mmCIF file of C-alpha atoms and ligand atoms in Angstrom:
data_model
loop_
_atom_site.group_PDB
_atom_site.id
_atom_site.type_symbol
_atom_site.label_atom_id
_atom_site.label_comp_id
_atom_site.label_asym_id
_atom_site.label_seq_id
_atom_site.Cartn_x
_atom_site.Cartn_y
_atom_site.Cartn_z
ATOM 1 C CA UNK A 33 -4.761 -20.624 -11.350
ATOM 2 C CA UNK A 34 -4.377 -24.434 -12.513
ATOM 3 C CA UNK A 35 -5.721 -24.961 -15.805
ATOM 4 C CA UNK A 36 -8.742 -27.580 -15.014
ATOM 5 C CA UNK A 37 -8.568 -31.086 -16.596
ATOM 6 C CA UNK A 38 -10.859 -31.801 -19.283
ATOM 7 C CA UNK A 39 -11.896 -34.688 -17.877
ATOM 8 C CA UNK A 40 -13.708 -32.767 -14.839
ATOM 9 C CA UNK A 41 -15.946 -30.409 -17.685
ATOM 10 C CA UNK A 42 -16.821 -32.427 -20.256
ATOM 11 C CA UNK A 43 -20.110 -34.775 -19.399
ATOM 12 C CA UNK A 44 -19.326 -38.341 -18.440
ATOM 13 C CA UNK A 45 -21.078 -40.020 -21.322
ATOM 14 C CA UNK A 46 -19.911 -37.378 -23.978
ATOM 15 C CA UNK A 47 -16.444 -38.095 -22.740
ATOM 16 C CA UNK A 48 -16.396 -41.757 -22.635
ATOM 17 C CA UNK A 49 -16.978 -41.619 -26.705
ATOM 18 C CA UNK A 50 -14.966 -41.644 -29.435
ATOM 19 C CA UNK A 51 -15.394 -39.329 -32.613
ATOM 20 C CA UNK A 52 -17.599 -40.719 -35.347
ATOM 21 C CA UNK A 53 -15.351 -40.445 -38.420
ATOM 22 C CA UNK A 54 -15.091 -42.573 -41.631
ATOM 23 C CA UNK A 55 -12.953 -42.264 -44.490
ATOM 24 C CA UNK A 56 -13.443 -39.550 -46.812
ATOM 25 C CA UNK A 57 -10.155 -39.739 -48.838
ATOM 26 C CA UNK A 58 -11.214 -38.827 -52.137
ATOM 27 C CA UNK A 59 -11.471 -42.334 -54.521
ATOM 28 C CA UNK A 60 -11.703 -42.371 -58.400
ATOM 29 C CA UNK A 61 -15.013 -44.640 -57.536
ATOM 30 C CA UNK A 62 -16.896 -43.889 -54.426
ATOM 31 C CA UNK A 63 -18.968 -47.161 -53.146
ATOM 32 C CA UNK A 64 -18.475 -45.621 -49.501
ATOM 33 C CA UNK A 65 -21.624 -44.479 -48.442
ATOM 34 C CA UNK A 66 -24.763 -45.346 -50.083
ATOM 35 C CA UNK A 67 -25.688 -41.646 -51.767
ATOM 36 C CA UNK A 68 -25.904 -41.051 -54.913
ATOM 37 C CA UNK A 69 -23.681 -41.445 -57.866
ATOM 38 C CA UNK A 70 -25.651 -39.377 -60.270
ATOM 39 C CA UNK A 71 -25.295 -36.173 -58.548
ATOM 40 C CA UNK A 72 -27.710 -33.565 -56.921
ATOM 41 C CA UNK A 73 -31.207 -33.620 -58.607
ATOM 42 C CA UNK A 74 -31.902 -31.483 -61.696
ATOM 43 C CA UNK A 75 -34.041 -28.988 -59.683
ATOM 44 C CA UNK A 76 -30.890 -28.212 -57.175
ATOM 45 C CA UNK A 77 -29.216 -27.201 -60.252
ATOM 46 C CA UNK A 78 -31.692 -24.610 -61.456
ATOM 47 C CA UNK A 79 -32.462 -23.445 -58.097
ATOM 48 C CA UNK A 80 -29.524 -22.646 -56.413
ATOM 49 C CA UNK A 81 -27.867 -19.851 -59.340
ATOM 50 C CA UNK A 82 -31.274 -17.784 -58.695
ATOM 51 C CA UNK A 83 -30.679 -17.572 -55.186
ATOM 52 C CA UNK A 84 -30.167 -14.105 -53.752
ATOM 53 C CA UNK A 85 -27.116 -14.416 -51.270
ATOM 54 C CA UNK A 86 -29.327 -11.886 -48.979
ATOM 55 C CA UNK A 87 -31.400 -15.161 -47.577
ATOM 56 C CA UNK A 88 -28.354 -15.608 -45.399
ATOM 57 C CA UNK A 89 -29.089 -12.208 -43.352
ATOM 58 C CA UNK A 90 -31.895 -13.506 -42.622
ATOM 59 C CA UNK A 91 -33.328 -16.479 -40.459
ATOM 60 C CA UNK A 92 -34.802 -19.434 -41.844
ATOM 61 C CA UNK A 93 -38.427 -20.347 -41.017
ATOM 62 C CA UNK A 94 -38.443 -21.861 -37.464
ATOM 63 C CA UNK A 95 -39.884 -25.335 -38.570
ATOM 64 C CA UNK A 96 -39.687 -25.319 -42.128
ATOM 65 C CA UNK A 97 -43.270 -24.810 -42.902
ATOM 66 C CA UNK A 98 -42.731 -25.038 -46.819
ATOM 67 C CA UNK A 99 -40.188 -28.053 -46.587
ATOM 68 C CA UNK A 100 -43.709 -29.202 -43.886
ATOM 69 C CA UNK A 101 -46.014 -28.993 -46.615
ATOM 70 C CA UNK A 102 -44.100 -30.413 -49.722
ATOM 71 C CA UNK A 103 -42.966 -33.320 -47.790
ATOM 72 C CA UNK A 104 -46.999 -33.757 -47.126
ATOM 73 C CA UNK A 105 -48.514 -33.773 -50.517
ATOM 74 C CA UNK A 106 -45.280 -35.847 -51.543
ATOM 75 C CA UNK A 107 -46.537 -38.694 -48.958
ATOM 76 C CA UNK A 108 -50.410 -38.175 -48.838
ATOM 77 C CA UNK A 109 -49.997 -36.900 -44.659
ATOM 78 C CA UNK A 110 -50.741 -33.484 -42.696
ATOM 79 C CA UNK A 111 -47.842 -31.097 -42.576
ATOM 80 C CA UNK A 112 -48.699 -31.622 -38.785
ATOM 81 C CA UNK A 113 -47.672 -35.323 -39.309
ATOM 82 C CA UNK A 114 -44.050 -34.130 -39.976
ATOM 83 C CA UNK A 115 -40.453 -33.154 -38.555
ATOM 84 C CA UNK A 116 -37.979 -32.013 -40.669
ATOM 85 C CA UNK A 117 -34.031 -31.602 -39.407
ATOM 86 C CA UNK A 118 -30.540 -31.061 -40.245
ATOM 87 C CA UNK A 119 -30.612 -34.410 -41.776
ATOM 88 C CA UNK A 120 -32.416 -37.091 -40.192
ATOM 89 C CA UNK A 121 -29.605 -37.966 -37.959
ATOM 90 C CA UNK A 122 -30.910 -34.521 -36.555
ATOM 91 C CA UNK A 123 -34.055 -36.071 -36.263
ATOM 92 C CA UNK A 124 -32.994 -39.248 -34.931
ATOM 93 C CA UNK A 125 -31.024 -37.264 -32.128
ATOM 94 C CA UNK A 126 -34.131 -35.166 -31.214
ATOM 95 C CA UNK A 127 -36.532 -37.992 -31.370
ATOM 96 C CA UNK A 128 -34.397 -40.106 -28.899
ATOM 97 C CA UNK A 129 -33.873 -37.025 -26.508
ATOM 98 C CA UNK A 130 -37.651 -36.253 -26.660
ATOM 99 C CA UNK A 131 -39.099 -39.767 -25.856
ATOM 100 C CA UNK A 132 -36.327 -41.282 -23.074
ATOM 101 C CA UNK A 133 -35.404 -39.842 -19.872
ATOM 102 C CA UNK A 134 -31.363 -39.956 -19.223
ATOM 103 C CA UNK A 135 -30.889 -43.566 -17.750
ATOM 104 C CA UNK A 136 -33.646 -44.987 -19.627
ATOM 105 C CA UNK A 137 -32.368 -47.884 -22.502
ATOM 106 C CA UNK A 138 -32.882 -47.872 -26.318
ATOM 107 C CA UNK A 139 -33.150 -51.042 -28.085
ATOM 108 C CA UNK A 140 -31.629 -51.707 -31.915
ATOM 109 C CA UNK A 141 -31.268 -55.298 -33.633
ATOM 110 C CA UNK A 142 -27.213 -55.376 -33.663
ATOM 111 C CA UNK A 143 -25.851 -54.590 -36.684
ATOM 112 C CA UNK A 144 -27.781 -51.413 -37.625
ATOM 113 C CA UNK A 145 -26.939 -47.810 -38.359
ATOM 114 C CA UNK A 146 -23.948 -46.982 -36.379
ATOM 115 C CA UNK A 147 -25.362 -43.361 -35.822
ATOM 116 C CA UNK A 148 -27.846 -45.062 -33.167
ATOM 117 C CA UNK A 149 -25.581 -46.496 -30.698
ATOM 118 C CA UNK A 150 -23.977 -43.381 -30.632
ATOM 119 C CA UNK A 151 -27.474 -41.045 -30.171
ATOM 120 C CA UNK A 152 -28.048 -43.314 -27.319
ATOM 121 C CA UNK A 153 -25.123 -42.493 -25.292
ATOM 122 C CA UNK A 154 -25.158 -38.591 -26.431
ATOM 123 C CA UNK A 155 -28.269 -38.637 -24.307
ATOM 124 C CA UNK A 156 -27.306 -40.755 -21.626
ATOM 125 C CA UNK A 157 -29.285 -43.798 -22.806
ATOM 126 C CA UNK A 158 -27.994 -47.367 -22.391
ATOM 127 C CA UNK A 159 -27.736 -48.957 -26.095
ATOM 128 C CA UNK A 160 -29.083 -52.551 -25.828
ATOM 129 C CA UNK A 161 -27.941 -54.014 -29.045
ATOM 130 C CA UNK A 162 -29.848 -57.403 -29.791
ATOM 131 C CA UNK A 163 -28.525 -59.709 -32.566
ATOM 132 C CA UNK A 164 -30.266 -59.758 -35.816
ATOM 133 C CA UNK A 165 -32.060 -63.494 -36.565
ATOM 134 C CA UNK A 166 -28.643 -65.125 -38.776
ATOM 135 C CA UNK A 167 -28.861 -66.335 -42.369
ATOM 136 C CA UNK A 168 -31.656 -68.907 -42.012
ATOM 137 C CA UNK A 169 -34.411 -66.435 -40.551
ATOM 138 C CA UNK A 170 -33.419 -63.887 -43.471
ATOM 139 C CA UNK A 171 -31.337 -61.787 -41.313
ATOM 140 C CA UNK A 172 -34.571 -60.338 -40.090
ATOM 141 C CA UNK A 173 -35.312 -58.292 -37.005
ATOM 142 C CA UNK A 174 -35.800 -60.754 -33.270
ATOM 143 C CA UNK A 175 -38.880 -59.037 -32.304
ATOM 144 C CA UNK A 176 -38.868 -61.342 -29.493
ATOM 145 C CA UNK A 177 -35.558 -60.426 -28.508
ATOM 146 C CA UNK A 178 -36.309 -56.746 -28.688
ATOM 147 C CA UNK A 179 -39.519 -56.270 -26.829
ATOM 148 C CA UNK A 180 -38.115 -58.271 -23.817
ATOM 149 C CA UNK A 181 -35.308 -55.073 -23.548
ATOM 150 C CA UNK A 182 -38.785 -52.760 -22.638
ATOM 151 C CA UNK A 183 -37.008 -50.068 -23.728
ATOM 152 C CA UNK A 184 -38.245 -46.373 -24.098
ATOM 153 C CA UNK A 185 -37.150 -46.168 -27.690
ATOM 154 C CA UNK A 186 -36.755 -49.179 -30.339
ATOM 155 C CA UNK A 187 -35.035 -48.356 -33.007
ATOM 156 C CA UNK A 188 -35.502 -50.518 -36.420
ATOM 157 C CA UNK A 189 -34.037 -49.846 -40.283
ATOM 158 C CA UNK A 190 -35.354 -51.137 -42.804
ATOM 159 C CA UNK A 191 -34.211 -51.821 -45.224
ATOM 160 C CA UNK A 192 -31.180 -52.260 -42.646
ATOM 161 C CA UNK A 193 -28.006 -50.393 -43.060
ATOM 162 C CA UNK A 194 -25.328 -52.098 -43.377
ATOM 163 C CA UNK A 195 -27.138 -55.467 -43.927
ATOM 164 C CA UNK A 196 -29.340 -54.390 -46.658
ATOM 165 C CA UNK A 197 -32.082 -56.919 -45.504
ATOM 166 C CA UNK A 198 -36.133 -55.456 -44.917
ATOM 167 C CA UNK A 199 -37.576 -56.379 -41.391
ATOM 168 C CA UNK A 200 -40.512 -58.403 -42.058
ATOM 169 C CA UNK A 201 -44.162 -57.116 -41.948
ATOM 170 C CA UNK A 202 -45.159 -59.714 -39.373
ATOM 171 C CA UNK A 203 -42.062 -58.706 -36.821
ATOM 172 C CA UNK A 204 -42.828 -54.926 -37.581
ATOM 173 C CA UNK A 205 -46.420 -55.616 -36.453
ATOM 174 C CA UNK A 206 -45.550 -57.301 -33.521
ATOM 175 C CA UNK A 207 -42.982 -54.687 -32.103
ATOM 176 C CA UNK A 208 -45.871 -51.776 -32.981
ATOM 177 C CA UNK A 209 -48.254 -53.811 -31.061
ATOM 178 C CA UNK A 210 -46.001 -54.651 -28.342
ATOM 179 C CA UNK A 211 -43.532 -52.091 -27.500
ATOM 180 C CA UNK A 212 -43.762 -50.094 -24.514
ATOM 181 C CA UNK A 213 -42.321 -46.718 -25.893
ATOM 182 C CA UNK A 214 -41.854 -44.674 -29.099
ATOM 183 C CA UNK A 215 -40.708 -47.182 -32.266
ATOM 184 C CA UNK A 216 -38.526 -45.381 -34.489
ATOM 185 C CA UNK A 217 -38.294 -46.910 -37.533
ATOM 186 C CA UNK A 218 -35.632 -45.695 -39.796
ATOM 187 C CA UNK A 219 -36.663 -45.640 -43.774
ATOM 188 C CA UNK A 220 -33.279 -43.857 -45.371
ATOM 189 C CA UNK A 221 -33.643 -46.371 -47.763
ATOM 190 C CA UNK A 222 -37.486 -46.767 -48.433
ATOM 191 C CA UNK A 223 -37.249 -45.795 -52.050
ATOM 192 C CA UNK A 224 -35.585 -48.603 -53.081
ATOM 193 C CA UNK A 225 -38.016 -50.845 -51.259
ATOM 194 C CA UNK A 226 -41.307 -49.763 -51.071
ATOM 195 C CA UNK A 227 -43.637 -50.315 -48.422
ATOM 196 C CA UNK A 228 -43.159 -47.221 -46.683
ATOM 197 C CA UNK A 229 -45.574 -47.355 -43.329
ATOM 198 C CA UNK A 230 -45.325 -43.412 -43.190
ATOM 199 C CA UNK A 231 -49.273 -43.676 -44.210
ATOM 200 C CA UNK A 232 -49.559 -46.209 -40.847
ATOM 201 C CA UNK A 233 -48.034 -43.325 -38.418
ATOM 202 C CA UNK A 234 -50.499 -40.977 -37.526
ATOM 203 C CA UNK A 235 -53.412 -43.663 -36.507
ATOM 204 C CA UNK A 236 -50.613 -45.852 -34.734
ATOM 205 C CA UNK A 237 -50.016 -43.368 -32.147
ATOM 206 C CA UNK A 238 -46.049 -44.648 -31.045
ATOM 207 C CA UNK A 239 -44.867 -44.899 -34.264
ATOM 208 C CA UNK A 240 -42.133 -42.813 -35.925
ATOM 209 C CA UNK A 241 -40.859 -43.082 -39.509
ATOM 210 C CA UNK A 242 -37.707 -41.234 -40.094
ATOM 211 C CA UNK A 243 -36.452 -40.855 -43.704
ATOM 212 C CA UNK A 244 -33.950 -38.741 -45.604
ATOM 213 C CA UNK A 245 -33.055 -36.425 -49.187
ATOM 214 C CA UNK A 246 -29.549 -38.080 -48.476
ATOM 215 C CA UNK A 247 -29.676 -41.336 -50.540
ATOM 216 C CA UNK A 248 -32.357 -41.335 -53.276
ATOM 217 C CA UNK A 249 -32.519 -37.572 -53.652
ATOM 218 C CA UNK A 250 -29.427 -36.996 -54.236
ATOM 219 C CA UNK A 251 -29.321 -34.187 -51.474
ATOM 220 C CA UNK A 252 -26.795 -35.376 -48.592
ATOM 221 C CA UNK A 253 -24.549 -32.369 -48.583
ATOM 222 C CA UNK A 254 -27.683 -30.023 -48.255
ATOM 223 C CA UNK A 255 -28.375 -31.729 -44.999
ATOM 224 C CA UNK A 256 -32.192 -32.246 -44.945
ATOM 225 C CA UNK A 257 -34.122 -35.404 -42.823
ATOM 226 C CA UNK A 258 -37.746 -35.464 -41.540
ATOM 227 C CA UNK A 259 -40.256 -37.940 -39.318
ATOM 228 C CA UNK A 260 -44.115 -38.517 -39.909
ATOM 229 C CA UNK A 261 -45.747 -39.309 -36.872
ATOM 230 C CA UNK A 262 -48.970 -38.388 -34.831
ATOM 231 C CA UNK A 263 -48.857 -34.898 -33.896
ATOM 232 C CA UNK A 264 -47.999 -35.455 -30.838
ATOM 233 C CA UNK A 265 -45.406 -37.330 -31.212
ATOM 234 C CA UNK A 266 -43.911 -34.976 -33.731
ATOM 235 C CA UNK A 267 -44.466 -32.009 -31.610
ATOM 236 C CA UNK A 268 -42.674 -33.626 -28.918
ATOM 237 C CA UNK A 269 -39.431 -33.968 -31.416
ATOM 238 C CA UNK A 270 -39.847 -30.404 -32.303
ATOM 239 C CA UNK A 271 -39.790 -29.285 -29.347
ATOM 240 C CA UNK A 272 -36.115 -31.327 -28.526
ATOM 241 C CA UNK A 273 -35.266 -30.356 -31.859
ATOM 242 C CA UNK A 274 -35.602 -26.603 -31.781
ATOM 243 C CA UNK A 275 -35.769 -23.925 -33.958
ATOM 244 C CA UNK A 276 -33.574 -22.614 -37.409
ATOM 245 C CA UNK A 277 -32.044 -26.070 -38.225
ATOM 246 C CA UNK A 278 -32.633 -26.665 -41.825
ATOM 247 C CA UNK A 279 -30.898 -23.804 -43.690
ATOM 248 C CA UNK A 280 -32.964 -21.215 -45.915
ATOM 249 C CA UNK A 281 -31.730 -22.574 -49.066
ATOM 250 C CA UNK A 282 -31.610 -26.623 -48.178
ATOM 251 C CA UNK A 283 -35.134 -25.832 -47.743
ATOM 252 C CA UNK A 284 -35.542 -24.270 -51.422
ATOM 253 C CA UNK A 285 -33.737 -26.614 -52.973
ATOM 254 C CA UNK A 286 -35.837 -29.457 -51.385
ATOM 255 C CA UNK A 287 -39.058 -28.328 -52.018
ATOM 256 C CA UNK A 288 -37.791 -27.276 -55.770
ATOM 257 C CA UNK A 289 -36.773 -31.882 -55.549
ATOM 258 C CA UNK A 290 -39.695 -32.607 -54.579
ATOM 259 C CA UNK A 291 -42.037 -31.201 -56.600
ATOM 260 C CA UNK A 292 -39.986 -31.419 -60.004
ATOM 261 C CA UNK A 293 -37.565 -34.167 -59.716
ATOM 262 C CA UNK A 294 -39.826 -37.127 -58.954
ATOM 263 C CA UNK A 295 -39.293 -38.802 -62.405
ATOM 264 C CA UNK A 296 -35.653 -38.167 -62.068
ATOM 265 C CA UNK A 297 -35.576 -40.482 -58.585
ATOM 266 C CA UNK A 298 -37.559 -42.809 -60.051
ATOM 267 C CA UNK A 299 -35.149 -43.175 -62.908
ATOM 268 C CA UNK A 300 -32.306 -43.547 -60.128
ATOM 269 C CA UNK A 301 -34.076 -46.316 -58.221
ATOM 270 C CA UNK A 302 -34.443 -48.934 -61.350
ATOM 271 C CA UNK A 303 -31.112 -47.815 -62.473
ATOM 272 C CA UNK A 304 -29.785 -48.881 -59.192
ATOM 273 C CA UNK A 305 -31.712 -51.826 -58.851
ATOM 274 C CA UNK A 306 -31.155 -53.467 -61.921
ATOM 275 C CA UNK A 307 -27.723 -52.986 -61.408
ATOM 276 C CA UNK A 308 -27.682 -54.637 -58.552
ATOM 277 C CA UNK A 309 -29.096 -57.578 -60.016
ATOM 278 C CA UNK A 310 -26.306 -57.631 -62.590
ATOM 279 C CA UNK A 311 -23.713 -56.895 -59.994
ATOM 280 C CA UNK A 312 -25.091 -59.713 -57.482
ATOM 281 C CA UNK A 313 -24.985 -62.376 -60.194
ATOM 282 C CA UNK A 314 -21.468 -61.018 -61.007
ATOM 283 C CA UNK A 315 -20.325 -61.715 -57.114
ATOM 284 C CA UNK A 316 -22.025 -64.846 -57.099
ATOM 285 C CA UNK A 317 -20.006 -66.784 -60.233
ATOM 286 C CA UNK A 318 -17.176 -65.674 -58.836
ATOM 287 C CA UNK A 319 -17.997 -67.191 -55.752
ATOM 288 C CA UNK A 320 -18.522 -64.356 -53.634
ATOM 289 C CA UNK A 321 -21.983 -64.277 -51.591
ATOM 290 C CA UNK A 322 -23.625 -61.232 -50.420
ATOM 291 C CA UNK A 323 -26.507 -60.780 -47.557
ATOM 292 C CA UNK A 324 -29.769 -60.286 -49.645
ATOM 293 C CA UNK A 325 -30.451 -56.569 -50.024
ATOM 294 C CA UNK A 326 -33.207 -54.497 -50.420
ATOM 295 C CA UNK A 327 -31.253 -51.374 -50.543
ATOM 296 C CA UNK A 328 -28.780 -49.855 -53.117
ATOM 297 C CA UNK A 329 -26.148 -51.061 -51.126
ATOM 298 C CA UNK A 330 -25.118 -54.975 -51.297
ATOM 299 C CA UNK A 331 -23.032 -56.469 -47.926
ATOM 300 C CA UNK A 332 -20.127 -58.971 -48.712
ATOM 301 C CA UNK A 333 -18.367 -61.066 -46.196
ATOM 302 C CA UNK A 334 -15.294 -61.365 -46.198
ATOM 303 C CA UNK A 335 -11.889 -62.688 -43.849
ATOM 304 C CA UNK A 336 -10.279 -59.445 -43.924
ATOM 305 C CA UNK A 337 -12.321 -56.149 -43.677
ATOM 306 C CA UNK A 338 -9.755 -53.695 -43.279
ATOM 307 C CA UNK A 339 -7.346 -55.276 -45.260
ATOM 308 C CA UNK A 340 -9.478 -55.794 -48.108
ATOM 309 C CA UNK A 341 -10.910 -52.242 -48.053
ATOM 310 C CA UNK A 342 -7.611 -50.753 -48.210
ATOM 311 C CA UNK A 343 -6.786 -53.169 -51.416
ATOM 312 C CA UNK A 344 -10.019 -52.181 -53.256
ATOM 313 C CA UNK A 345 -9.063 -48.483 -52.636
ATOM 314 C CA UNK A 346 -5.331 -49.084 -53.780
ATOM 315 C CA UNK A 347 -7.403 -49.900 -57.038
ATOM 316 C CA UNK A 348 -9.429 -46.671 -56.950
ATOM 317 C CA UNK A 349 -12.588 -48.266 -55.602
ATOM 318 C CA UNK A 350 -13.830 -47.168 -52.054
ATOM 319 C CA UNK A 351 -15.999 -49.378 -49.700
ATOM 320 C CA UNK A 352 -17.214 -49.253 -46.240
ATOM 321 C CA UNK A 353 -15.686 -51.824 -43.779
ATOM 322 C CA UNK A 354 -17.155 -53.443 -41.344
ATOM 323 C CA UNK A 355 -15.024 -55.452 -38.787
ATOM 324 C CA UNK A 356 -16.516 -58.586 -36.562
ATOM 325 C CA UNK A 357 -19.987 -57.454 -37.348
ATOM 326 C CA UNK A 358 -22.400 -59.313 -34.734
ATOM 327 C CA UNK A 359 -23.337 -62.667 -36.262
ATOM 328 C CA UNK A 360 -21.674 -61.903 -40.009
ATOM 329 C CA UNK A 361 -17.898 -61.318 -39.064
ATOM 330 C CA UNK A 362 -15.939 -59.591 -41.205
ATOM 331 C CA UNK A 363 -17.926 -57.354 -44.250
ATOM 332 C CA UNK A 364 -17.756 -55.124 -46.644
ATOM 333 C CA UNK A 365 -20.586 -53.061 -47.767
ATOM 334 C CA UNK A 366 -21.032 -51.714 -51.679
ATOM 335 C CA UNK A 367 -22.814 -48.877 -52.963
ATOM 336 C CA UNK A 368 -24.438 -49.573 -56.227
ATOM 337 C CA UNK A 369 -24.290 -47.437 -58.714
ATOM 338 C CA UNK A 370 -26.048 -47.458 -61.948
ATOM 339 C CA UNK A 371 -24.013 -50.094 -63.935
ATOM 340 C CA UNK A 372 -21.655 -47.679 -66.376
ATOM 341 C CA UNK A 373 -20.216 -46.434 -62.953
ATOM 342 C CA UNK A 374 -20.208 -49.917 -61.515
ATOM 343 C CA UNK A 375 -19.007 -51.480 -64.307
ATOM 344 C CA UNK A 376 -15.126 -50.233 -63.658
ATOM 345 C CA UNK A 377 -15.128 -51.424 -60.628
ATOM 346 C CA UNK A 378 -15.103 -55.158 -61.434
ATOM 347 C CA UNK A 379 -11.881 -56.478 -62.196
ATOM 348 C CA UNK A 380 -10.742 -54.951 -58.859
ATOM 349 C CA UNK A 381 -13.320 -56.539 -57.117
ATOM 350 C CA UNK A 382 -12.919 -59.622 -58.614
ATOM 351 C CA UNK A 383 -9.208 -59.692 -57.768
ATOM 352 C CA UNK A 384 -9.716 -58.764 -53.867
ATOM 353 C CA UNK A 385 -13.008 -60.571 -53.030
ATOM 354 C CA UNK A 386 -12.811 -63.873 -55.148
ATOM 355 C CA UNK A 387 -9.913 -64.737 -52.578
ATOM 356 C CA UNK A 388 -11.711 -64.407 -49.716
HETATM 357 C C1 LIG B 635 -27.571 -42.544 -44.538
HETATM 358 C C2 LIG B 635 -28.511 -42.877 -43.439
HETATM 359 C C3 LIG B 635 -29.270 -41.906 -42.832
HETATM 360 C C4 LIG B 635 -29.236 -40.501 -43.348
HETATM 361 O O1 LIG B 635 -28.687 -39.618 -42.499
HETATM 362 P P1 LIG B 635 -28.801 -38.061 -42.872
HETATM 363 O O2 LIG B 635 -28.430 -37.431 -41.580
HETATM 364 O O3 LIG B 635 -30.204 -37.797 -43.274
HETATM 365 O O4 LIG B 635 -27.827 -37.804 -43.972
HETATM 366 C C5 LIG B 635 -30.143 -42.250 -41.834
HETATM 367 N N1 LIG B 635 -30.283 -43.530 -41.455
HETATM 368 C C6 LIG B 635 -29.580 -44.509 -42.043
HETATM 369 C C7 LIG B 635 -29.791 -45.910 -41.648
HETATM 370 C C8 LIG B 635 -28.662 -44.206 -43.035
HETATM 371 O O5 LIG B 635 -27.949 -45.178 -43.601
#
């Protein structure tokens, strides 16, 4: 017997791909990845030593009915307006597989959330990137540009990750009036925008909103993400999704956040936001410009992402770079944390960036 080549069991697309995997070397100050610097919320903290161990012999709920209905009196919706997941890249995976057929194209302004690209081609889609409007239209959304891709699924974030900038409310209309298929729009950073259009979904009919406990909440390591939707549509993701995929005590210690720790993520949001205030003005007499942000995240561009990432971690700060980003070049993107844990950070960023 010859041992077969991989290459002749492994599905074409899944093949084709490389492994998504970003740098996780422990830093003295993490700016990597946009969740948050204060730790898990209080509740988490209380809920999790009063656990009995003996939930694990058992199954979780199939759907999450509890996470269902804390998630709906959080946002005002039914509990049959919602999806929850293993994180909402869960969702995002289910949603695409449940509303395309393989060969069928999803469309995403170019950059967005890496994570989307990649769903696409999981499930045999064809990713049709199509470049964000550049610095004079406000690095908004070409809803133009997308609608002519009639795709199944078009994807939008907003506030955008990595750019940080909101699509506006007239392009958002436009695409949900427009589009031919299912618009997921991507909200993981909502809370520090507001605006959420979670109370539009359910009368809109092909509209999606996907959000997260993985920034704000403080809850990415308990792997929780939902949708709010019409019925339909979330049944439909369900359905792809299958049963058992948020664990027994994510679920507890999500509810137990959402109905206690309100205050506390309210607290986080103007701590971040004023910081970023403080830390753009910082940037800017130095020289330095950032993309205007509406998340707790800023985007700096810069000649040398690699290079410069490496030199801000040689200095105990991590960042995310971004390489020959469509339109922007070269970035780097910057967590913000409240400013006491921001506030270290400075000297080495003014001695890497300001010589851009
Ligand atoms: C961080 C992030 C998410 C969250 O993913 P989870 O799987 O819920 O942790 C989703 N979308 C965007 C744009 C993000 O930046």
């Amino acid at each position: 017997m010859t041992r077969p080549s991989v290459d002749t069991l492994v599905r074409t697309s899944i093949a084709k791909m490389t492994l998504y995997a970003s740098n996780r070397e422990p830093c003295a100050i993490d700016l990597s990845d946009n969740t948050n610097p204060r730790g898990a919320p209080p509740s988490a903290r209380a809920v999790v030593p009063q656990t009995n161990v003996d939930l694990f012999a058992r199954y979780p709920s199939h759907y999450a009915a509890d996470l269902k209905g804390a998630i709906a009196a959080h946002l005002g919706v039914g509990p049959d307006e919602i999806v929850t997941g293993c994180g909402s890249d869960d969702v995002l995976d289910s949603a695409i597989r449940a509303f395309a057929n393989p060969g069928g194209a999803l469309a995403y302004p170019d950059p967005t959330f890496a994570m989307v690209p990649y769903f696409a081609r999981v499930n045999d889609l064809e990713p049709r990137p199509v470049p964000l409007l550049g610095p004079e239209r406000g690095y908004d959304v070409d809803a133009e540009g997308l609608l002519a891709q009639r795709a199944s699924i078009t994807y939008v974030c907003s506030p955008n990750n990595p750019t940080g900038t909101r699509t506006s409310a007239a392009a958002m209309e436009r695409l949900l009036a427009e589009a031919e298929g299912v618009v997921l729009l991507d909200e993981a950073y909502i809370e520090y925008a507001g605006d959420s259009l979670v109370r539009r979904a359910k009368s809109q009919g092909r509209l999606l909103v996907v959000r997260t406990f993985s920034k704000a909440f403080g809850l990415a390591g308990a792997r929780v993400g939902y949708a709010v939707g019409a019925p339909e549509l979330v049944a439909a993701v369900e359905k792809s999704r299958g049963p058992y995929k948020v664990t027994a005590l994510a679920e507890q210690v999500t509810v137990a956040a959402l109905k206690n720790d309100a205050a506390w993520v309210e607290t986080g949001v103007r701590d971040v936001l004023s910081a970023r205030e403080r830390f753009v003005a910082f940037l800017a007499q130095r020289g330095i410009a950032s993309l205007p942000s509406s998340a707790n995240f800023v985007l700096v561009p810069v000649r040398d992402a690699a290079g410069q990432a490496k030199a801000l971690r040689q200095r105990g700060v991590a960042v995310r770079p971004f390489p020959g980003l469509t339109g922007i070049g070269d970035a780097v993107r910057i967590s913000i944390a409240p400013w006491e844990l921001l506030e270290p950070a400075l000297p080495a960023f003014e001695e890497v960036l300001s010589c851009a």
